CSV table of C-alpha atoms and ligand atoms in Angstrom, one decimal:
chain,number,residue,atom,x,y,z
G,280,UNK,CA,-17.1,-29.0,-17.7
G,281,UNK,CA,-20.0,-28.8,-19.9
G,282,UNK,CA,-19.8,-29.6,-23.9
G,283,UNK,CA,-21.5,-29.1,-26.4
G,284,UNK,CA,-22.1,-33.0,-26.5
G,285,UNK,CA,-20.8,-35.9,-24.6
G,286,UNK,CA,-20.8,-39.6,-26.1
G,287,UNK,CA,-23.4,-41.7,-24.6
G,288,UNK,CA,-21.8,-45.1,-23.1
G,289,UNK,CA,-23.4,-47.8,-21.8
G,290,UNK,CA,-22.4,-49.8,-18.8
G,291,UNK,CA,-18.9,-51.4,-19.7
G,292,UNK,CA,-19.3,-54.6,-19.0
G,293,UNK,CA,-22.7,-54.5,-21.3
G,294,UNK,CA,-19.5,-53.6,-24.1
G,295,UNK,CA,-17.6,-56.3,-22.9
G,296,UNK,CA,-20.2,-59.0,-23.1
G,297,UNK,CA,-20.8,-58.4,-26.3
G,298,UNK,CA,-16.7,-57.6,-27.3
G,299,UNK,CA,-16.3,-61.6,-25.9
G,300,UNK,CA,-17.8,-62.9,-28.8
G,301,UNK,CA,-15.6,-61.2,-31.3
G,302,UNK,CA,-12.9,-62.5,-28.5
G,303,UNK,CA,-14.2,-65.8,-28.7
G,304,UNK,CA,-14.5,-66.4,-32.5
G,305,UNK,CA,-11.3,-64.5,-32.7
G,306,UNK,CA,-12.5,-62.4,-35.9
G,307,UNK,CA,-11.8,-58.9,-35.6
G,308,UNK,CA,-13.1,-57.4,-39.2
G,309,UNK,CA,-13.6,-57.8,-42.7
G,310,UNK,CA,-17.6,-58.2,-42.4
G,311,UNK,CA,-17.6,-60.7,-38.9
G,312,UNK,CA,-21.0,-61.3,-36.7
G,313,UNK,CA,-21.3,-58.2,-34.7
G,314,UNK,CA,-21.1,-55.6,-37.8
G,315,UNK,CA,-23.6,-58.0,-39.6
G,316,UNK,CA,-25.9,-58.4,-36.5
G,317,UNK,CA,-25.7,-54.5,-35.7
G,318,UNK,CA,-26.9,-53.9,-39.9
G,319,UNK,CA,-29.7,-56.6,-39.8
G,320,UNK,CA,-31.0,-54.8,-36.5
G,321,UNK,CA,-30.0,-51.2,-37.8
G,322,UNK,CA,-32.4,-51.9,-40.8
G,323,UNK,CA,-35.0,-53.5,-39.0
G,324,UNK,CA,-35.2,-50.0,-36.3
G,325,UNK,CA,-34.5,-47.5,-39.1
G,326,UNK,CA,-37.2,-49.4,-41.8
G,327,UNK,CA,-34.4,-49.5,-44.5
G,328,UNK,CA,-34.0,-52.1,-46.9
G,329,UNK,CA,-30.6,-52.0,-47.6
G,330,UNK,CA,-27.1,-50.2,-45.7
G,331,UNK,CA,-23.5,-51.0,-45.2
G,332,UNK,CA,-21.9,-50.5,-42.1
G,333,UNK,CA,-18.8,-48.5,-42.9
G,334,UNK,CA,-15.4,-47.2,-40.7
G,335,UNK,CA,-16.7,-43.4,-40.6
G,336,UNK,CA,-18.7,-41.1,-42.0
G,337,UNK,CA,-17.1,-39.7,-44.6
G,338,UNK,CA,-15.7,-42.7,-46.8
G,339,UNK,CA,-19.7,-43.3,-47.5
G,340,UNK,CA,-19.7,-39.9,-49.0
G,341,UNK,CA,-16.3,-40.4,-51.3
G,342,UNK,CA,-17.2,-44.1,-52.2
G,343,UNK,CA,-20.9,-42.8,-53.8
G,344,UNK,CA,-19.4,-40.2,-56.0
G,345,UNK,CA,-17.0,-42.9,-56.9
G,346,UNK,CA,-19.7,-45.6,-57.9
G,347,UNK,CA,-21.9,-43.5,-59.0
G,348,UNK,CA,-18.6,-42.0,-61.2
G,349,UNK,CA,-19.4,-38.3,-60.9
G,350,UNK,CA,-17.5,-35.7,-62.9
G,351,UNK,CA,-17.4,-32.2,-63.3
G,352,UNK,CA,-19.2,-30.3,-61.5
G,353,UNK,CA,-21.4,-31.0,-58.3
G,354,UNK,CA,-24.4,-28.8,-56.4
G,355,UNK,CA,-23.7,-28.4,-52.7
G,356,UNK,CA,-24.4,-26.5,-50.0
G,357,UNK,CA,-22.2,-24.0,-47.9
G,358,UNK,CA,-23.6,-24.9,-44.8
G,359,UNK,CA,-22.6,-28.2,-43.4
G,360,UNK,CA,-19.5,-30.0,-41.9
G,361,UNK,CA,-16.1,-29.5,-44.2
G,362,UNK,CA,-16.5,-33.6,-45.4
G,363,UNK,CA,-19.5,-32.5,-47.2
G,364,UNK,CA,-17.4,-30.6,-49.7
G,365,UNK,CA,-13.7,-32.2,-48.8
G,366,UNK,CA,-15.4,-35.3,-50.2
G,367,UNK,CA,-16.2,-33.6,-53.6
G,368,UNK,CA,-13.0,-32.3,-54.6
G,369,UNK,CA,-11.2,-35.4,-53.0
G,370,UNK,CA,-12.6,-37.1,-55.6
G,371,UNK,CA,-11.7,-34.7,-58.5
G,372,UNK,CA,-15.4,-32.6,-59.0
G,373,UNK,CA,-15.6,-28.8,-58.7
G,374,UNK,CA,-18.3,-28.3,-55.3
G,375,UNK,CA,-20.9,-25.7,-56.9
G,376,UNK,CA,-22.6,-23.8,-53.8
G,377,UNK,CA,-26.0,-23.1,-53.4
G,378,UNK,CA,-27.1,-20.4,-51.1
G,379,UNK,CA,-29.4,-21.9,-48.0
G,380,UNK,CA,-33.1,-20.5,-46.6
G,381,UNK,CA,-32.2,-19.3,-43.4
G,382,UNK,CA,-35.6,-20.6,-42.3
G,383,UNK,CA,-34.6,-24.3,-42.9
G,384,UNK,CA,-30.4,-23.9,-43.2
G,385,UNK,CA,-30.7,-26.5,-45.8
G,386,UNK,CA,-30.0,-25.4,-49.3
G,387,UNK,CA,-32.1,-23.4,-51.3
G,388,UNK,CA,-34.2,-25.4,-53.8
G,389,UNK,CA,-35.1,-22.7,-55.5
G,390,UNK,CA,-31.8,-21.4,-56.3
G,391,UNK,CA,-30.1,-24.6,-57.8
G,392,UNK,CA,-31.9,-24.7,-61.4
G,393,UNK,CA,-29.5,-21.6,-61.9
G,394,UNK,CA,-26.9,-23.1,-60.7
G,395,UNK,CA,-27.1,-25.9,-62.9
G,396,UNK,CA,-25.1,-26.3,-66.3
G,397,UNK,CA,-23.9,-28.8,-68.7
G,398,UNK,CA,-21.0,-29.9,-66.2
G,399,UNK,CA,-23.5,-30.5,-63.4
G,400,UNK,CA,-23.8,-34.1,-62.6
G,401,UNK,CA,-25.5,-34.5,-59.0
G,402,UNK,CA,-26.8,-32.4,-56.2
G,403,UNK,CA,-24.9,-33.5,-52.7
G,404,UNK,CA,-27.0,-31.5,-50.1
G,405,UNK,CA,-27.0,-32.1,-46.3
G,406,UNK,CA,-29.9,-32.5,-44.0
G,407,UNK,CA,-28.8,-29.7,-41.3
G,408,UNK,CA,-29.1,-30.9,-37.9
G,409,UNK,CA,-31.7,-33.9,-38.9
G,410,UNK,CA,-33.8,-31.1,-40.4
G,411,UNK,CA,-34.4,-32.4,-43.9
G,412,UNK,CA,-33.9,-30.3,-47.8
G,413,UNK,CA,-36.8,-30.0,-49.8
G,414,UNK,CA,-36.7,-33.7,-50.8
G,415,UNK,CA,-39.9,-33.4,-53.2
G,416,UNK,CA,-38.6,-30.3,-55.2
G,417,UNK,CA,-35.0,-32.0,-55.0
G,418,UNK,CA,-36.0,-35.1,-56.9
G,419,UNK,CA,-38.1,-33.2,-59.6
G,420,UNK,CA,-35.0,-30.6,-60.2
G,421,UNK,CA,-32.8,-34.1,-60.6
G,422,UNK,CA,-35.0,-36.0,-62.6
G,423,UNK,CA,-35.6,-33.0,-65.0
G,424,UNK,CA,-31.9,-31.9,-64.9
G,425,UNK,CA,-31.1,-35.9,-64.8
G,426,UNK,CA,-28.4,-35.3,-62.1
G,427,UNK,CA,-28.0,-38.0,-59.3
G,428,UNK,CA,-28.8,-36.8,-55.8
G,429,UNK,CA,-26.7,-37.9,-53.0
G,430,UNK,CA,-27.6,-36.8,-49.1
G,431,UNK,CA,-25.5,-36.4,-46.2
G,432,UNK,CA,-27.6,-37.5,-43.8
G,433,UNK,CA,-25.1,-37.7,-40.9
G,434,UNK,CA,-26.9,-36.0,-38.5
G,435,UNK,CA,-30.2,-38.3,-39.2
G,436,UNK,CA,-30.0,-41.2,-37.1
G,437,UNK,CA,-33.7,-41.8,-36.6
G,438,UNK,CA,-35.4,-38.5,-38.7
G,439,UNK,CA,-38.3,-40.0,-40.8
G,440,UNK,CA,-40.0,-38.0,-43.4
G,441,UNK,CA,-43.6,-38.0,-44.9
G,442,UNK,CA,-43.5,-41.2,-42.3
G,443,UNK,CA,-40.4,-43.5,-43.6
G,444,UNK,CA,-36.9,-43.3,-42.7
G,445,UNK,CA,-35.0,-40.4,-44.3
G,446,UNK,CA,-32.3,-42.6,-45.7
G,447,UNK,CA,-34.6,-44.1,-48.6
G,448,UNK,CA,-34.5,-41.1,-49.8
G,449,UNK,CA,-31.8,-39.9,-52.8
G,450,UNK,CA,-29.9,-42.2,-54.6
G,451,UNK,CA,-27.6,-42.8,-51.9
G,452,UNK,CA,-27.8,-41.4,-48.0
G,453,UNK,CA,-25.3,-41.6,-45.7
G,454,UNK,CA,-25.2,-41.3,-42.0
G,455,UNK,CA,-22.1,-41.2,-39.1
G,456,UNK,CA,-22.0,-42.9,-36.0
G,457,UNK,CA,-18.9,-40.9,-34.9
G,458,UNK,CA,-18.8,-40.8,-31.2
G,459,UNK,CA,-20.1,-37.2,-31.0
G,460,UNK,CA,-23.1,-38.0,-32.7
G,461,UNK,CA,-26.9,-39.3,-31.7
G,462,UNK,CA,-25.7,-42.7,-32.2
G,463,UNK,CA,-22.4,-44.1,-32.1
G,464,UNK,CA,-19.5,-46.5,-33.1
G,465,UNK,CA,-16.6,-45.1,-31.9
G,466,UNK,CA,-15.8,-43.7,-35.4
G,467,UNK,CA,-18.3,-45.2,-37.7
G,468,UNK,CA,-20.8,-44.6,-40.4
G,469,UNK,CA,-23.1,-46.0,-42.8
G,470,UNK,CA,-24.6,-45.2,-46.5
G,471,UNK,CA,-28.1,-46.3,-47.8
G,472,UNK,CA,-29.0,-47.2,-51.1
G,473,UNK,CA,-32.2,-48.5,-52.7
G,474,UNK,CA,-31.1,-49.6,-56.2
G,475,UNK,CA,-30.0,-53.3,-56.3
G,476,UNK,CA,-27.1,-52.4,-58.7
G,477,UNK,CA,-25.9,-49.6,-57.4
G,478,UNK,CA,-25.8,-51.2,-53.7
G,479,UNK,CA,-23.5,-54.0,-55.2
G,480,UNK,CA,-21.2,-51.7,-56.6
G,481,UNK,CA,-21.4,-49.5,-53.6
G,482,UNK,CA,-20.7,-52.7,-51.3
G,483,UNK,CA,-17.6,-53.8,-53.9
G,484,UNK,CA,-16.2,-50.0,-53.6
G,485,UNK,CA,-16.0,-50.3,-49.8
G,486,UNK,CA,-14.2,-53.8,-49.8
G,487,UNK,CA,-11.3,-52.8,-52.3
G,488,UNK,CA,-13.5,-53.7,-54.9
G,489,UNK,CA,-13.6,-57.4,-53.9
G,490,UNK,CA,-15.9,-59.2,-55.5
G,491,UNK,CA,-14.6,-62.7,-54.6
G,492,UNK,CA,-11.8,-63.7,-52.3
G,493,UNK,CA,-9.5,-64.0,-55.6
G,494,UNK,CA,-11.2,-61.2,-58.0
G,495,UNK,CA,-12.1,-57.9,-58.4
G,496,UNK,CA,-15.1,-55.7,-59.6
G,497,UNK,CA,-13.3,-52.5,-60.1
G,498,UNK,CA,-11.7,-50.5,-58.1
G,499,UNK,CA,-12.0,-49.9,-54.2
G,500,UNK,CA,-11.0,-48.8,-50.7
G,501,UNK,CA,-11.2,-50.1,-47.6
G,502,UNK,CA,-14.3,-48.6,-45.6
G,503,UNK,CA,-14.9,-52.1,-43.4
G,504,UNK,CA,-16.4,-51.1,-40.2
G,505,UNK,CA,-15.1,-53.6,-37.7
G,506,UNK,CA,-15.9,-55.9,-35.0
G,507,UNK,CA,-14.7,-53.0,-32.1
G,508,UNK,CA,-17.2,-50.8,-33.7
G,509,UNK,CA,-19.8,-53.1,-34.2
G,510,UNK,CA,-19.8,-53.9,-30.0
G,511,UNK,CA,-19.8,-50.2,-29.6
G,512,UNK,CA,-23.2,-50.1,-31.7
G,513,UNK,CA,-24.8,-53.4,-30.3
G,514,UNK,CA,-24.4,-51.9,-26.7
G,515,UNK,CA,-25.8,-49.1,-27.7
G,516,UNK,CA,-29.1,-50.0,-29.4
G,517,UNK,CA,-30.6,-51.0,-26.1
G,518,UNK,CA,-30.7,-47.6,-24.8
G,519,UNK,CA,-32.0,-46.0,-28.0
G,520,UNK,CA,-35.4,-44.9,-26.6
G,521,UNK,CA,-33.6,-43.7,-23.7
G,522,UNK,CA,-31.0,-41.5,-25.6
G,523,UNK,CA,-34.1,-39.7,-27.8
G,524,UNK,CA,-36.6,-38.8,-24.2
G,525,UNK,CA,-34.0,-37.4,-22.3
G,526,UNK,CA,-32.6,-35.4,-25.7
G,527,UNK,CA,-36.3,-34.2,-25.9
G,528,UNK,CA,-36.5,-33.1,-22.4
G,529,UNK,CA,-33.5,-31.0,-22.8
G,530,UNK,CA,-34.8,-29.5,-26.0
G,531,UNK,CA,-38.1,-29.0,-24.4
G,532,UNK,CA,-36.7,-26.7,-21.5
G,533,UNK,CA,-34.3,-24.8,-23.9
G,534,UNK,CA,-37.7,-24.1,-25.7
G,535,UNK,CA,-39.7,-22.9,-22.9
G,536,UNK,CA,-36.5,-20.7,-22.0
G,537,UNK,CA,-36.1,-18.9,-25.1
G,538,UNK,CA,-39.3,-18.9,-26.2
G,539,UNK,CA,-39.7,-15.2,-25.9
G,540,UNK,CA,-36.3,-14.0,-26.2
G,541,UNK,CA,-34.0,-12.4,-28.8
G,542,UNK,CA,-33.0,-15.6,-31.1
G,543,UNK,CA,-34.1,-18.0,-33.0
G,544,UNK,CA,-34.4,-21.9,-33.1
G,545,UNK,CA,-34.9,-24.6,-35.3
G,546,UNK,CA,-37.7,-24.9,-37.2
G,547,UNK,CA,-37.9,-28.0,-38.3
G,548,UNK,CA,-39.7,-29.0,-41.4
G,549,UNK,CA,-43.1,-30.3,-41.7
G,550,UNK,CA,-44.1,-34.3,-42.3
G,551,UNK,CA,-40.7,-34.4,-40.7
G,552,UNK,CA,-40.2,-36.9,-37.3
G,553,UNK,CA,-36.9,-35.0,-36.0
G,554,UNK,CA,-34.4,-37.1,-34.0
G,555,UNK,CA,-33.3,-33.9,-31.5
G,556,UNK,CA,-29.5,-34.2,-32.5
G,557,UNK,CA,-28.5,-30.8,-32.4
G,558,UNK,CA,-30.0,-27.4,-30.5
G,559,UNK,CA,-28.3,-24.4,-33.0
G,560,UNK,CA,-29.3,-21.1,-31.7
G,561,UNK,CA,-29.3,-18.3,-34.0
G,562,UNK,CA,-28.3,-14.5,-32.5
G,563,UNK,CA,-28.8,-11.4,-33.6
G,564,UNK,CA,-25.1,-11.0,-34.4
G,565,UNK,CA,-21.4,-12.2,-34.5
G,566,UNK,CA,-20.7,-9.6,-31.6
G,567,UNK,CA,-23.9,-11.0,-29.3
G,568,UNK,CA,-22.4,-14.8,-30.4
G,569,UNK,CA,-19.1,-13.5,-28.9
G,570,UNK,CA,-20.3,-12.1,-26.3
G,571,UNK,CA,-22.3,-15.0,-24.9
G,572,UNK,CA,-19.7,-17.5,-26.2
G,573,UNK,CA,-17.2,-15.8,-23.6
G,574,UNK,CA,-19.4,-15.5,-20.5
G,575,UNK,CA,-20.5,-18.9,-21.3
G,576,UNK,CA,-16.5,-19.9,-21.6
G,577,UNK,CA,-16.2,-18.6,-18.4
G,578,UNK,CA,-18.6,-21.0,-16.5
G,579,UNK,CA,-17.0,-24.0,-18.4
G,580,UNK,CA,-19.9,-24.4,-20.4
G,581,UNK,CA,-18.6,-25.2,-24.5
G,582,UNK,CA,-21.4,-24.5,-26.8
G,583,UNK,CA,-19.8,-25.2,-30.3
G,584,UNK,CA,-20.2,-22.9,-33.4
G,585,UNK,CA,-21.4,-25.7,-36.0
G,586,UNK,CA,-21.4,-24.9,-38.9
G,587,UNK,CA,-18.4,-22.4,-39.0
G,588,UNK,CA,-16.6,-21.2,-41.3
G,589,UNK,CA,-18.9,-21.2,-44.5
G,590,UNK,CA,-18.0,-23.8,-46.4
G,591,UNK,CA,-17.4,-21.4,-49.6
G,592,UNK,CA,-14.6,-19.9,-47.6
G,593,UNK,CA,-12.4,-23.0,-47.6
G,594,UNK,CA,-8.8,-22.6,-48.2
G,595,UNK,CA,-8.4,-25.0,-51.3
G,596,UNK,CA,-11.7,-23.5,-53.5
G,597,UNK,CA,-12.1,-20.1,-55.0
G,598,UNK,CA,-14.6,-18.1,-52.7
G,599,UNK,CA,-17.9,-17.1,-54.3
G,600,UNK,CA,-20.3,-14.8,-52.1
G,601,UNK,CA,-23.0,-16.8,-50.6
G,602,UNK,CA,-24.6,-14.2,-48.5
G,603,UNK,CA,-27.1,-16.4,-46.1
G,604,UNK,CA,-24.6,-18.8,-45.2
G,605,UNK,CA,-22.3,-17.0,-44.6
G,606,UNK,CA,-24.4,-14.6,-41.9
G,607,UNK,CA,-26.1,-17.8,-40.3
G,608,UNK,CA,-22.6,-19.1,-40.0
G,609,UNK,CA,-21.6,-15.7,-38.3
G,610,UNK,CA,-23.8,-16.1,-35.5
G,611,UNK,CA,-25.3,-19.9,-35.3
G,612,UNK,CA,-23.7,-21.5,-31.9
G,613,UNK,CA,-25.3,-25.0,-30.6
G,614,UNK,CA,-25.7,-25.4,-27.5
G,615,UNK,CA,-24.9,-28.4,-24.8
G,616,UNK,CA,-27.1,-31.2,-25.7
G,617,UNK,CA,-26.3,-35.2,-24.2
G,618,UNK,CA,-28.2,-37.2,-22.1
G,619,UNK,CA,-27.1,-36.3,-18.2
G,620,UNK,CA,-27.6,-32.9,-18.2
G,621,UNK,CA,-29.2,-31.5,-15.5
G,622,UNK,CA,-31.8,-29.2,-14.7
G,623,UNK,CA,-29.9,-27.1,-12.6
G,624,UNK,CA,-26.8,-27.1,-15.8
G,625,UNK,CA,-29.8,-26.5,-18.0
G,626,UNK,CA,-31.1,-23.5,-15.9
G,627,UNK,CA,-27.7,-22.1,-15.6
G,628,UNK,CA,-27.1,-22.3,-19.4
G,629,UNK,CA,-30.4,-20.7,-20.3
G,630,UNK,CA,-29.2,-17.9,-17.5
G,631,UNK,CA,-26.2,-16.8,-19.1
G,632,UNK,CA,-27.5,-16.7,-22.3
G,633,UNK,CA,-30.5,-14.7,-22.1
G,634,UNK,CA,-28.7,-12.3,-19.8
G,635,UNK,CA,-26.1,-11.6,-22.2
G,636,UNK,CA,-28.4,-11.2,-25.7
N,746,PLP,C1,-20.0,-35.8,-38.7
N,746,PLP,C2,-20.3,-35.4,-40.1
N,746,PLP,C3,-19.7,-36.0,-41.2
N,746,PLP,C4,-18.5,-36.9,-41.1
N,746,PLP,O1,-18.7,-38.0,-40.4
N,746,PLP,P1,-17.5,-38.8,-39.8
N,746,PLP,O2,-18.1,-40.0,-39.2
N,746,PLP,O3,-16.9,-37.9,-38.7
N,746,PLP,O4,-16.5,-39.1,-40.9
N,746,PLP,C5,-20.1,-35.6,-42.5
N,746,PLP,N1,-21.1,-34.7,-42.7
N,746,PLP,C6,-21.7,-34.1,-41.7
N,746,PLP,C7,-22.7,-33.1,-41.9
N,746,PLP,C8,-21.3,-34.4,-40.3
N,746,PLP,O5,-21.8,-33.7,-39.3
């Protein structure tokens, strides 16, 4: 069986070894060696100044609309995983959705000073596949607007822009190691913050609002990554450079196979340093996604259709229209991507496709 992705391990015992010292000193969470050494070397490979290792992915994502105690109402975009806007109405704000560029499939820059008014308190947009938003226009709409501007940066292990890590950027990013992504913990996840103050009371937040063994800052939850996780991460980092050539080499024959066909690809913006996470195909409609989907079914192969459903139609928000997200997510399907996959599963893939489009 072929999926759409398949979580990169490294040799067990590699695990193990490092798993013995957590054994050893007995000390399975709250903040022990190996989440600590995998954040000191996660900021020296990424060129951030400051993170916190956290459980998942999404709790970074609750936790800085808590600190950063947004109300009201809060710009989003429609296109992106459901914790995106789950985590703004989780924490009592009214998600706002922006229309995307279906060049990009981030959201539309150009669109949100309209949607902006005197409820608006931050922009949360995601950088699609590692492909980033207008960051530049972003910060001047915030600064004018003075809204905070959080990003979801899950899918950016590794993405620099205009040549620094993505996750300087915004008041807070956040990233997840969950086990289907680039790199992994298990579950896991991180968030990025620049400002001294605003790290503090993001690091208090995470820890049940700890600030000493006996007192408290304010209120909190409990987003400690722990010591399992923080293995899982060590063992990886050795194969980092590994995981991103052979992810290029499969995006590089997808390329050369579709390059003059009927669909399009990422295009990936510029002063960008993409990481290769995802491979999203865009078809010329629901009924050619179908189709291929089906035929593709039939040879095992499990291409996934990320980002679907539009994230305006969700259950618990009143649907508004937005027309490009909504088509994009009609017909978007990524395709197997993981390092292992072979030429000949590569050749096969590209087969079926192009015969069925
Ligand atoms: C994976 C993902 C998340 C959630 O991360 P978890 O670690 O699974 O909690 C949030 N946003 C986006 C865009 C994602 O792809």
């Amino acid at each position: 069986m072929i999926n759409v992705t398949k979580t990169f391990l490294p040799p067990q015992e590699e695990y193990q070894d490092i798993l013995k010292r957590a054994w050893d000193s007995g000390w399975m969470t709250n903040r022990g060696v190996l989440v600590k050494e995998l954040e000191q070397q996660l900021k020296s490979y990424l060129g951030v100044n400051q993170m916190i290792a956290m459980t998942n992915g999404t709790l970074p994502l609750q936790i800085a609309i808590k600190a950063l105690n947004l109300k009201g109402e809060i710009i989003t975009t429609p296109f992106s995983y459901v914790a995106t806007t789950s985590s703004i109405f989780w924490e009592g704000c009214t998600p706002v959705f922006v229309d995307i560029l279906p060049e990009y499939l981030t959201i539309d820059e150009t669109k949100i000073e309209a949607a902006i008014t005197d409820k608006t308190t931050a922009i949360l947009a995601t950088h699609v596949f590692g492909n980033p938003c207008a960051i530049d226009e972003i910060e001047i709409i915030a600064k004018k607007y003075n809204l905070k501007v959080i990003y979801d940066a899950a899918h950016c292990f590794g993405v620099t822009y205009k040549e620094q890590s993505i996750f300087n950027y915004g008041d807070v990013s956040t990233c997840s190691f969950h086990s289907t992504k680039l790199f992994h913990t298990g579950e896991g996840g991180a968030l990025f913050c620049n400002d001294e103050d605003l790290y503090n009371s993001l690091y208090y937040h995470h820890n049940f609002g700890h600030d000493g063994p006996l007192s408290f800052f304010g209120l909190g939850i409990n987003a400690k990554m722990s010591e399992l996780q923080g293995a899982m991460g060590l063992s990886l980092l050795p194969y980092l450079n590994k995981i991103f050539d052979e992810r290029k080499k499969v995006i590089d024959f997808y390329n050369e196979a579709f390059k003059n066909q009927n669909l399009s690809t990422l295009k990936i913006r510029p002063k960008t340093n993409w990481n290769f996470s995802y491979y999203p195909v865009v078809l010329d409609s629901e009924a050619t996604l179908l189709k291929v989907e089906k035929v593709l079914n039939v040879h095992n192969i499990y291409p996934r259709r990320y980002f679907y459903p539009s994230l305006n139609k969700l259950p618990f928000l009143e649907y508004v229209t937005m027309e490009n997200s909504e088509l994009v997510a009609s017909k978007v399907l990524c395709l197997p991507l993981y390092v292992g996959l072979t030429q000949d599963e590569l050749a096969l893939i590209c087969k079926l496709i192009i015969e069925n489009l």
